[in-house]
Amino acid sequence: MRRIVDAAVGLAERGGFEAVRLRDVADRSDVALGTLYKYFRSKEDLLLFALHEEVARLEADLVKRPAAGRAALQRCTEVFARATRGLMRSPQLARALVRAMAVGDPDTAVQIAGLQLRIQRLIVAALHDVPPDLGAPLDGNGGSARERQIAATLLHVWFSALVGWSVGLHPTETVVEHVRNSARLILNGGKHE
Amino acid sequence: MRRIVDAAVGLAERGGFEAVRLRDVADRSDVALGTLYKYFRSKEDLLLFALHEEVARLEADLVKRPAAGRAALQRCTEVFARATRGLMRSPQLARALVRAMAVGDPDTAVQIAGLQLRIQRLIVAALHDVPPDLGAPLDGNGGSARERQIAATLLHVWFSALVGWSVGLHPTETVVEHVRNSARLILNGGKHE
DNA sequence: ACGAATTTTGCAACGTGTTCTAATCCTGCA
DNA sequence: TGCAGGATTAGAACACGTTGCAAAATTCGT
């Protein structure tokens, strides 16, 4: 099962979503197609699992070295910058993962919701200027209501920008730009410092 | 070609994205599969055309009866509310259209960009408290920089919320709620009036 | 009204996600 | 050691987006 995920990620890194042909994944991981479908209900499910691991990496990174900076704007922008950079280690993989989020069925919705909450928690922590507490319950109750609202909004912006990028609307750098601009708008009233 | 789009929309209204089987669309519109592919490069392309018509409806609606209200917050929330209500006339169709936006290839990206700009123009107009000028160039230069930034941010929130809804993350009403909350945060500093 | 160019048609074929099945391979227990 | 129950396999089969192609229908200039 580790092997399955690794094979899928390997293929996605090379050729993105379409390159993850489940027959190939099965071959590469020395597993029959049926077995693969026993572990993962669909292609999206499989890629979502990879995304889960990616988020875990981000969490670990932010616990070890929390976003620093005097202003909340700086800190939360840094979280998104790091998250984006992490994803962009392999743009093709990133595209595949984003797509998996965007087309999931209701089956996968639960996982997506979980991922959202985890990232939101990271942003709230950055706004609050504390290291994220991975042990805290995922009920979206950390931080103040305002902080949670800011985090939710920026998360939407980030996601939407990622989709836009993955579809070919704009280049890599623009993703973080969008988030930064929105964060400025919210936290600074829109002024450029 | 009208017939093609109508057939596709009809099927999408019943069963969403998956129900739009291009063979069925071809049958229903008395057209061969090959012809269909001459007009539309892909399933997404076809649905995006339907979305284009939906946006045109929204534009016409907002020109005839611009969003009213004393506060910018009120007006721009109303734009999103009307847009969402328009889409939700048929939730299945809405799901199909949202999905088409989220998975387009670079070929379709241009159209998506155009749609974005048109909606953004509508929001800027509402913020500015003038009826939208559909004749204005689509270069995203209407309104002040701040207004454009607000519109861009809220558009991201709306889109992301729509994707979340279409994937099964949350119910219909939540979509506008998300936008309203973000708009409050930006325009009112987050206070509930 | 004729012939050339273009469009449309009908249909077969391919790729890939997904499902199904019968055979085979464990694994743990008596 | 032998066996029951579950997991795994190989591979066929199905659905649907997409492509290709040769024949038929339509359009258009003259």
Short mmCIF file of C-alpha atoms in Angstrom, two decimals, chain B residues 15-122:
data_model
loop_
_atom_site.label_atom_id
_atom_site.label_comp_id
_atom_site.label_asym_id
_atom_site.label_seq_id
_atom_site.Cartn_x
_atom_site.Cartn_y
_atom_site.Cartn_z
CA GLY B 15 -28.05 14.05 -13.84
CA GLY B 16 -25.13 16.42 -13.57
CA PHE B 17 -21.74 16.07 -15.18
CA GLU B 18 -21.74 12.33 -15.63
CA ALA B 19 -25.18 12.33 -17.21
CA VAL B 20 -23.87 14.41 -20.08
CA ARG B 21 -22.82 11.49 -22.23
CA LEU B 22 -21.65 12.93 -25.49
CA ARG B 23 -23.24 10.09 -27.42
CA ASP B 24 -26.57 11.03 -25.85
CA VAL B 25 -26.02 14.70 -26.53
CA ALA B 26 -25.35 13.86 -30.15
CA ASP B 27 -28.48 11.72 -30.39
CA ARG B 28 -30.72 14.26 -28.73
CA SER B 29 -29.54 17.08 -30.93
CA ASP B 30 -29.71 14.98 -34.11
CA VAL B 31 -26.08 15.43 -34.85
CA ALA B 32 -23.26 13.00 -35.35
CA LEU B 33 -20.59 12.65 -32.73
CA GLY B 34 -18.00 13.96 -35.13
CA THR B 35 -19.97 17.12 -35.74
CA LEU B 36 -20.29 17.74 -32.06
CA TYR B 37 -16.53 17.52 -31.76
CA LYS B 38 -16.18 19.98 -34.58
CA TYR B 39 -18.01 22.60 -32.56
CA PHE B 40 -16.65 21.78 -29.13
CA ARG B 41 -13.21 20.47 -28.45
CA SER B 42 -14.27 18.54 -25.37
CA LYS B 43 -17.04 17.93 -22.90
CA GLU B 44 -15.71 20.73 -20.73
CA ASP B 45 -15.67 23.08 -23.67
CA LEU B 46 -19.32 22.36 -24.31
CA LEU B 47 -20.33 22.92 -20.71
CA LEU B 48 -18.24 26.04 -20.52
CA PHE B 49 -20.28 27.42 -23.36
CA ALA B 50 -23.41 26.80 -21.33
CA LEU B 51 -21.76 28.60 -18.44
CA HIS B 52 -21.03 31.51 -20.71
CA GLU B 53 -24.75 31.80 -21.41
CA GLU B 54 -25.50 31.59 -17.73
CA VAL B 55 -23.15 34.47 -17.05
CA ALA B 56 -24.76 36.46 -19.85
CA ARG B 57 -28.10 35.98 -18.11
CA LEU B 58 -26.64 37.26 -14.89
CA GLU B 59 -25.17 40.28 -16.64
CA ALA B 60 -28.47 41.13 -18.26
CA ASP B 61 -30.23 40.75 -14.94
CA LEU B 62 -27.81 43.08 -13.20
CA VAL B 63 -28.00 45.68 -15.91
CA LYS B 64 -31.76 45.76 -15.85
CA ARG B 65 -31.95 45.82 -12.08
CA PRO B 66 -28.61 46.67 -10.47
CA ALA B 67 -27.90 45.50 -6.95
CA ALA B 68 -29.42 48.05 -4.60
CA GLY B 69 -28.55 48.87 -1.00
CA ARG B 70 -26.83 51.65 0.88
CA ALA B 71 -23.71 49.72 1.86
CA ALA B 72 -21.20 48.22 -0.54
CA LEU B 73 -21.32 45.07 1.54
CA GLN B 74 -25.00 44.71 0.91
CA ARG B 75 -24.74 45.32 -2.78
CA CYS B 76 -21.92 42.96 -3.52
CA THR B 77 -23.39 40.24 -1.37
CA GLU B 78 -26.53 40.59 -3.40
CA VAL B 79 -24.64 40.05 -6.62
CA PHE B 80 -23.29 36.77 -5.34
CA ALA B 81 -26.64 35.80 -3.94
CA ARG B 82 -28.31 36.38 -7.28
CA ALA B 83 -25.55 34.61 -9.17
CA THR B 84 -25.78 31.65 -6.86
CA ARG B 85 -29.54 31.54 -7.01
CA GLY B 86 -29.33 31.63 -10.78
CA LEU B 87 -26.98 28.69 -10.82
CA MET B 88 -29.01 26.79 -8.30
CA ARG B 89 -32.08 26.83 -10.48
CA SER B 90 -30.72 23.43 -11.32
CA PRO B 91 -28.18 22.18 -8.81
CA GLN B 92 -27.16 19.33 -11.06
CA LEU B 93 -26.41 21.67 -13.90
CA ALA B 94 -24.52 23.91 -11.51
CA ARG B 95 -22.41 21.00 -10.36
CA ALA B 96 -21.63 20.13 -13.94
CA LEU B 97 -20.62 23.68 -14.80
CA VAL B 98 -18.46 24.10 -11.73
CA ARG B 99 -16.73 20.88 -12.50
CA ALA B 100 -16.12 21.94 -16.06
CA MET B 101 -14.36 25.03 -14.73
CA ALA B 102 -12.25 23.07 -12.32
CA VAL B 103 -10.90 20.49 -14.72
CA GLY B 104 -10.43 22.38 -17.95
CA ASP B 105 -7.24 21.94 -19.92
CA PRO B 106 -5.14 24.90 -21.02
CA ASP B 107 -7.33 25.03 -24.14
CA THR B 108 -10.32 26.08 -22.11
CA ALA B 109 -8.36 28.34 -19.79
CA VAL B 110 -8.90 31.36 -22.01
CA GLN B 111 -12.64 31.04 -21.79
CA ILE B 112 -12.50 30.60 -18.06
CA ALA B 113 -10.36 33.70 -17.75
CA GLY B 114 -12.94 35.62 -19.75
CA LEU B 115 -15.77 34.46 -17.54
CA GLN B 116 -13.81 35.47 -14.46
CA LEU B 117 -13.24 38.95 -15.76
CA ARG B 118 -16.89 39.38 -16.62
CA ILE B 119 -18.04 38.40 -13.16
CA GLN B 120 -15.36 40.51 -11.59
CA ARG B 121 -16.66 43.47 -13.57
CA LEU B 122 -20.11 42.87 -12.16
#
